[in-house]
Amino acid sequence: MTNFVRVMTSISQIQKQLEPELQAMNRIINGSLLTDNEMMNRIVTHYLEVKGKQIRPLLVILSAKMFGTVTEEVLCAGAALEILHNASLIHDDIVDETGLRRGRATINATMGNHVAVLVGDYFVSNSLSVGIRSRNLSVITALSNLGRELSLGEIDQITNVRERRLDTASYFNTIRQKTASLFMSCVRMGLETGGAPQEYIEPMVRYAELLGLCFQIKDDIFDYYPNPQIGKPTGNDLREGKVSLPLLYALAQAPEAESASMKALLERGSLTTAEIDTLVDFAKSHGGIEAAYDCMRDMQKEADAVIAPMPASDSKDAFRAIFDYIIARDR
């Protein structure tokens, strides 16, 4: 049995073990988004039909179970975070002009940007409403802080593109805000609402940060290979001017003359398909993909050291399995 099959089985097992809690959380999500407006109901129902692996709700539930129990407060916190996450995806699809997500046409592709913006705003409002139901001020604080981080992450990414920033520090700052911040919020809220001892919270939030960074790095690696399951073509990020870790590493490792010619392409912008192919091949041939995987493996080693002192539990094992899955996944 390959490692990939093993970790996929582990994720399936985790989902099955947490099915009652996941179903309860999804009922809160679905119920909160119900409205008298037939058009909105139709859009929301269609959107929620495909849920993916629901990694983020799993993190909330696992964090709560690690030291405590899953209460209504935990479920509301997790539901609120997941609704806000989906709001950010809807808005991202508009900004990126994305036509497919999870193998389905996006709201902006089928209904237009005007409707998609309103649906995204509706999700944001309902996220706050569900957060209030938790009766926990820290949940509301987490939602407002997360909304800020997600927005700033997107602005940072736009700035990186416009100013042609080609350094790893800018890249990591952006993905921490736009991706890892949500993983961190999920774990923090799960721990706090689940009654975890204070001394365990910050280390586990760091674990979540490393997990979230790896999630985005792996997402970015997908852009260097054709995979119809993902819903975007090879080189799509480069087409939008986004330079991710594999290419940044390749630019740093390649001979100066070769790097200079690639940087000249990136500085000019408005890349042709042939030029994108050249940059993709450059990243691959100069070890960019391997370096990105090495980076993820280093992060996983740090994460293992962070979680090692935690008391033995099914949740602890599940966190490790999810990290395996994040690195091994093919979509």
CSV table of C-alpha atoms in Angstrom, one decimal, residues 14-272:
chain,number,residue,atom,x,y,z
A,14,ILE,CA,-11.1,10.7,10.7
A,15,GLN,CA,-14.2,11.9,8.8
A,16,LYS,CA,-16.1,8.8,9.7
A,17,GLN,CA,-15.1,9.0,13.4
A,18,LEU,CA,-16.2,12.7,13.5
A,19,GLU,CA,-19.3,12.2,11.3
A,20,PRO,CA,-21.8,13.1,14.1
A,21,GLU,CA,-20.0,16.3,14.9
A,22,LEU,CA,-19.5,17.2,11.3
A,23,GLN,CA,-23.1,16.6,10.5
A,24,ALA,CA,-24.2,18.8,13.5
A,25,MET,CA,-21.9,21.6,12.3
A,26,ASN,CA,-23.2,21.3,8.7
A,27,ARG,CA,-26.7,21.6,10.0
A,28,ILE,CA,-25.8,24.8,11.7
A,29,ILE,CA,-24.2,26.1,8.4
A,30,ASN,CA,-27.1,25.1,6.2
A,31,GLY,CA,-29.7,26.4,8.7
A,32,SER,CA,-28.1,29.7,9.1
A,33,LEU,CA,-28.0,30.3,5.3
A,34,LEU,CA,-31.7,29.5,4.7
A,35,THR,CA,-33.7,32.5,3.6
A,36,ASP,CA,-37.1,33.4,2.2
A,37,ASN,CA,-35.5,34.4,-1.1
A,38,GLU,CA,-35.8,31.6,-3.6
A,39,MET,CA,-32.9,32.7,-5.7
A,40,MET,CA,-30.5,32.9,-2.8
A,41,ASN,CA,-31.6,29.5,-1.5
A,42,ARG,CA,-31.1,27.9,-4.9
A,43,ILE,CA,-27.6,29.4,-5.2
A,44,VAL,CA,-26.6,28.5,-1.6
A,45,THR,CA,-28.0,25.0,-1.8
A,46,HIS,CA,-26.1,24.3,-5.0
A,47,TYR,CA,-22.9,25.8,-3.6
A,48,LEU,CA,-23.0,23.7,-0.4
A,49,GLU,CA,-23.7,20.4,-2.2
A,50,VAL,CA,-19.9,19.9,-2.7
A,51,LYS,CA,-18.1,20.2,0.6
A,52,GLY,CA,-14.6,18.8,-0.1
A,53,LYS,CA,-12.7,17.2,2.7
A,54,GLN,CA,-13.8,19.9,5.2
A,55,ILE,CA,-10.3,20.0,6.7
A,56,ARG,CA,-11.0,23.3,8.6
A,57,PRO,CA,-14.1,22.0,10.4
A,58,LEU,CA,-12.2,18.8,11.2
A,59,LEU,CA,-9.4,21.0,12.8
A,60,VAL,CA,-12.0,22.8,15.0
A,61,ILE,CA,-13.6,19.5,16.2
A,62,LEU,CA,-10.2,17.7,16.7
A,63,SER,CA,-8.9,20.7,18.7
A,64,ALA,CA,-11.9,20.7,21.0
A,65,LYS,CA,-11.7,16.9,21.5
A,66,MET,CA,-8.0,17.0,22.2
A,67,PHE,CA,-8.5,18.3,25.7
A,68,GLY,CA,-12.3,18.6,26.2
A,69,THR,CA,-15.6,17.9,24.5
A,70,VAL,CA,-17.5,19.2,21.5
A,71,THR,CA,-20.3,21.5,22.7
A,72,GLU,CA,-22.8,23.8,20.9
A,73,GLU,CA,-20.3,26.6,21.4
A,74,VAL,CA,-17.6,24.6,19.6
A,75,LEU,CA,-20.0,23.8,16.7
A,76,CYS,CA,-21.1,27.4,16.3
A,77,ALA,CA,-17.4,28.6,16.3
A,78,GLY,CA,-16.5,26.0,13.7
A,79,ALA,CA,-19.6,26.7,11.5
A,80,ALA,CA,-18.9,30.5,11.7
A,81,LEU,CA,-15.3,30.0,10.6
A,82,GLU,CA,-16.3,27.7,7.7
A,83,ILE,CA,-19.0,30.1,6.5
A,84,LEU,CA,-16.4,32.9,6.5
A,85,HIS,CA,-13.9,30.7,4.6
A,86,ASN,CA,-16.5,30.0,1.9
A,87,ALA,CA,-17.3,33.8,1.7
A,88,SER,CA,-13.6,34.4,1.0
A,89,LEU,CA,-13.6,31.7,-1.7
A,90,ILE,CA,-16.6,33.2,-3.4
A,91,HIS,CA,-14.9,36.6,-3.4
A,92,ASP,CA,-11.6,35.1,-4.6
A,93,ASP,CA,-13.3,33.5,-7.5
A,94,ILE,CA,-14.6,36.9,-8.6
A,95,VAL,CA,-11.2,38.6,-8.3
A,96,ASP,CA,-9.4,35.7,-10.0
A,97,GLU,CA,-12.2,35.3,-12.6
A,98,THR,CA,-12.3,31.6,-11.7
A,99,GLY,CA,-14.7,29.5,-13.7
A,100,LEU,CA,-14.5,26.2,-11.8
A,101,ARG,CA,-14.2,25.2,-8.1
A,102,ARG,CA,-14.3,21.6,-6.9
A,103,GLY,CA,-15.2,20.6,-10.4
A,104,ARG,CA,-18.3,22.9,-10.6
A,105,ALA,CA,-19.0,26.2,-12.2
A,106,THR,CA,-18.5,29.1,-9.8
A,107,ILE,CA,-21.2,31.5,-8.8
A,108,ASN,CA,-19.6,34.3,-10.7
A,109,ALA,CA,-19.3,32.1,-13.8
A,110,THR,CA,-23.0,31.2,-13.8
A,111,MET,CA,-24.7,34.2,-12.2
A,112,GLY,CA,-22.2,37.0,-12.8
A,113,ASN,CA,-20.1,39.1,-10.5
A,114,HIS,CA,-22.9,41.3,-9.2
A,115,VAL,CA,-24.8,38.3,-7.7
A,116,ALA,CA,-21.6,36.6,-6.6
A,117,VAL,CA,-20.5,39.6,-4.6
A,118,LEU,CA,-23.9,39.8,-2.9
A,119,VAL,CA,-23.8,36.0,-2.1
A,120,GLY,CA,-20.3,36.4,-0.6
A,121,ASP,CA,-21.4,39.3,1.5
A,122,TYR,CA,-24.4,37.3,2.7
A,123,PHE,CA,-22.0,34.5,3.8
A,124,VAL,CA,-19.9,37.1,5.8
A,125,SER,CA,-23.0,38.4,7.6
A,126,ASN,CA,-24.2,34.9,8.4
A,127,SER,CA,-20.7,34.0,9.7
A,128,LEU,CA,-21.0,36.8,12.3
A,129,SER,CA,-24.5,35.8,13.1
A,130,VAL,CA,-23.5,32.2,13.9
A,131,GLY,CA,-20.5,33.4,15.8
A,132,ILE,CA,-22.8,35.4,18.1
A,133,ARG,CA,-24.7,32.3,18.8
A,134,SER,CA,-21.6,30.8,20.4
A,135,ARG,CA,-22.0,33.5,23.2
A,136,ASN,CA,-18.2,33.7,23.3
A,137,LEU,CA,-16.6,37.1,22.7
A,138,SER,CA,-13.3,35.4,21.6
A,139,VAL,CA,-15.2,33.8,18.7
A,140,ILE,CA,-16.4,37.2,17.5
A,141,THR,CA,-12.9,38.6,17.9
A,142,ALA,CA,-11.4,35.6,16.0
A,143,LEU,CA,-13.8,36.2,13.1
A,144,SER,CA,-13.1,39.9,12.9
A,145,ASN,CA,-9.3,39.3,13.1
A,146,LEU,CA,-9.5,36.5,10.5
A,147,GLY,CA,-11.5,38.7,8.1
A,148,ARG,CA,-8.8,41.3,8.4
A,149,GLU,CA,-6.0,38.8,7.8
A,150,LEU,CA,-7.7,37.2,4.8
A,151,SER,CA,-8.2,40.7,3.2
A,152,LEU,CA,-4.7,41.8,3.9
A,153,GLY,CA,-3.3,38.6,2.5
A,154,GLU,CA,-5.1,39.2,-0.8
A,155,ILE,CA,-3.9,42.8,-0.9
A,156,ASP,CA,-0.4,41.7,-0.2
A,157,GLN,CA,-0.6,39.2,-3.0
A,158,ILE,CA,-1.8,42.0,-5.4
A,159,THR,CA,1.1,44.2,-4.1
A,160,ASN,CA,3.6,41.4,-4.7
A,161,VAL,CA,2.3,41.1,-8.3
A,162,ARG,CA,2.3,44.8,-9.1
A,163,GLU,CA,5.7,45.5,-7.5
A,164,ARG,CA,7.2,42.3,-8.9
A,165,ARG,CA,8.4,41.1,-5.5
A,166,LEU,CA,10.5,38.0,-6.0
A,167,ASP,CA,11.6,37.2,-2.4
A,168,THR,CA,10.5,34.3,-0.2
A,169,ALA,CA,9.8,36.6,2.8
A,170,SER,CA,7.0,38.3,0.9
A,171,TYR,CA,5.6,35.0,-0.3
A,172,PHE,CA,5.5,33.5,3.2
A,173,ASN,CA,4.0,36.6,4.7
A,174,THR,CA,1.2,36.5,2.1
A,175,ILE,CA,0.4,32.8,2.5
A,176,ARG,CA,0.4,33.1,6.2
A,177,GLN,CA,-2.3,35.8,6.0
A,178,LYS,CA,-4.4,34.4,3.2
A,179,THR,CA,-4.2,30.7,4.1
A,180,ALA,CA,-2.5,29.8,7.3
A,181,SER,CA,-4.5,32.4,9.3
A,182,LEU,CA,-7.7,30.3,8.9
A,183,PHE,CA,-6.0,27.1,10.0
A,184,MET,CA,-4.7,29.0,13.0
A,185,SER,CA,-8.1,30.4,13.9
A,186,CYS,CA,-9.8,27.0,13.6
A,187,VAL,CA,-7.3,25.4,16.0
A,188,ARG,CA,-7.4,28.3,18.4
A,189,MET,CA,-11.2,28.4,18.5
A,190,GLY,CA,-11.5,24.6,18.9
A,191,LEU,CA,-9.0,24.7,21.8
A,192,GLU,CA,-10.5,27.7,23.6
A,193,THR,CA,-14.1,26.7,23.2
A,194,GLY,CA,-13.2,23.1,24.1
A,195,GLY,CA,-11.6,24.2,27.4
A,196,ALA,CA,-8.0,23.4,26.6
A,197,PRO,CA,-5.3,24.3,29.2
A,198,GLN,CA,-3.8,27.7,28.3
A,199,GLU,CA,-0.2,26.4,28.0
A,200,TYR,CA,-1.2,24.2,25.1
A,201,ILE,CA,-2.9,26.8,22.9
A,202,GLU,CA,0.0,28.8,21.4
A,203,PRO,CA,2.0,25.7,20.6
A,204,MET,CA,-1.0,24.1,18.8
A,205,VAL,CA,-1.7,27.4,17.0
A,206,ARG,CA,1.9,27.2,15.7
A,207,TYR,CA,1.2,23.6,14.6
A,208,ALA,CA,-1.8,25.0,12.7
A,209,GLU,CA,0.3,27.7,11.1
A,210,LEU,CA,2.8,25.2,9.8
A,211,LEU,CA,-0.1,23.0,8.5
A,212,GLY,CA,-1.6,26.0,6.7
A,213,LEU,CA,1.6,27.1,5.1
A,214,CYS,CA,2.2,23.6,3.8
A,215,PHE,CA,-1.4,23.5,2.5
A,216,GLN,CA,-0.8,26.6,0.4
A,217,ILE,CA,2.7,25.5,-0.8
A,218,LYS,CA,1.2,22.2,-2.0
A,219,ASP,CA,-1.6,24.1,-3.7
A,220,ASP,CA,1.0,26.2,-5.5
A,221,ILE,CA,2.9,23.1,-6.6
A,222,PHE,CA,-0.3,22.0,-8.4
A,223,ASP,CA,0.1,25.0,-10.8
A,224,TYR,CA,3.2,23.4,-12.3
A,225,TYR,CA,1.4,20.3,-13.5
A,226,PRO,CA,-1.8,19.6,-15.5
A,227,ASN,CA,-4.6,18.2,-13.4
A,228,PRO,CA,-8.2,18.6,-14.5
A,229,GLN,CA,-9.4,17.7,-11.0
A,230,ILE,CA,-8.2,21.0,-9.7
A,231,GLY,CA,-10.2,23.2,-12.1
A,232,LYS,CA,-7.3,25.4,-13.2
A,233,PRO,CA,-4.7,25.0,-16.0
A,234,THR,CA,-1.0,24.7,-15.5
A,235,GLY,CA,0.6,28.1,-15.1
A,236,ASN,CA,-2.6,29.8,-14.1
A,237,ASP,CA,-0.9,31.6,-11.2
A,238,LEU,CA,1.9,32.8,-13.4
A,239,ARG,CA,-0.7,34.0,-15.9
A,240,GLU,CA,-2.1,36.2,-13.1
A,241,GLY,CA,1.4,37.4,-12.2
A,242,LYS,CA,1.7,35.3,-9.0
A,243,VAL,CA,5.1,33.9,-8.4
A,244,SER,CA,5.1,31.0,-5.9
A,245,LEU,CA,7.7,29.0,-4.0
A,246,PRO,CA,8.9,26.5,-6.6
A,247,LEU,CA,9.9,29.3,-9.0
A,248,LEU,CA,11.3,31.5,-6.3
A,249,TYR,CA,13.5,28.7,-5.2
A,250,ALA,CA,14.6,28.0,-8.8
A,251,LEU,CA,15.5,31.6,-9.3
A,252,ALA,CA,17.7,31.5,-6.2
A,253,GLN,CA,19.4,28.2,-7.2
A,254,ALA,CA,19.9,28.6,-10.9
A,255,PRO,CA,23.0,30.2,-12.5
A,256,GLU,CA,22.8,34.0,-12.4
A,257,ALA,CA,22.5,34.4,-16.2
A,258,GLU,CA,19.6,32.0,-16.4
A,259,SER,CA,17.8,33.6,-13.4
A,260,ALA,CA,18.3,37.0,-14.9
A,261,SER,CA,16.5,36.1,-18.1
A,262,MET,CA,13.6,34.5,-16.2
A,263,LYS,CA,13.3,37.6,-13.9
A,264,ALA,CA,13.3,39.8,-17.0
A,265,LEU,CA,10.2,37.9,-18.2
A,266,LEU,CA,8.5,38.3,-14.9
A,267,GLU,CA,9.3,42.0,-14.7
A,268,ARG,CA,7.8,42.6,-18.1
A,269,GLY,CA,4.5,40.8,-17.2
A,270,SER,CA,1.7,39.9,-19.7
A,271,LEU,CA,3.2,36.5,-20.3
A,272,THR,CA,2.4,34.4,-23.4
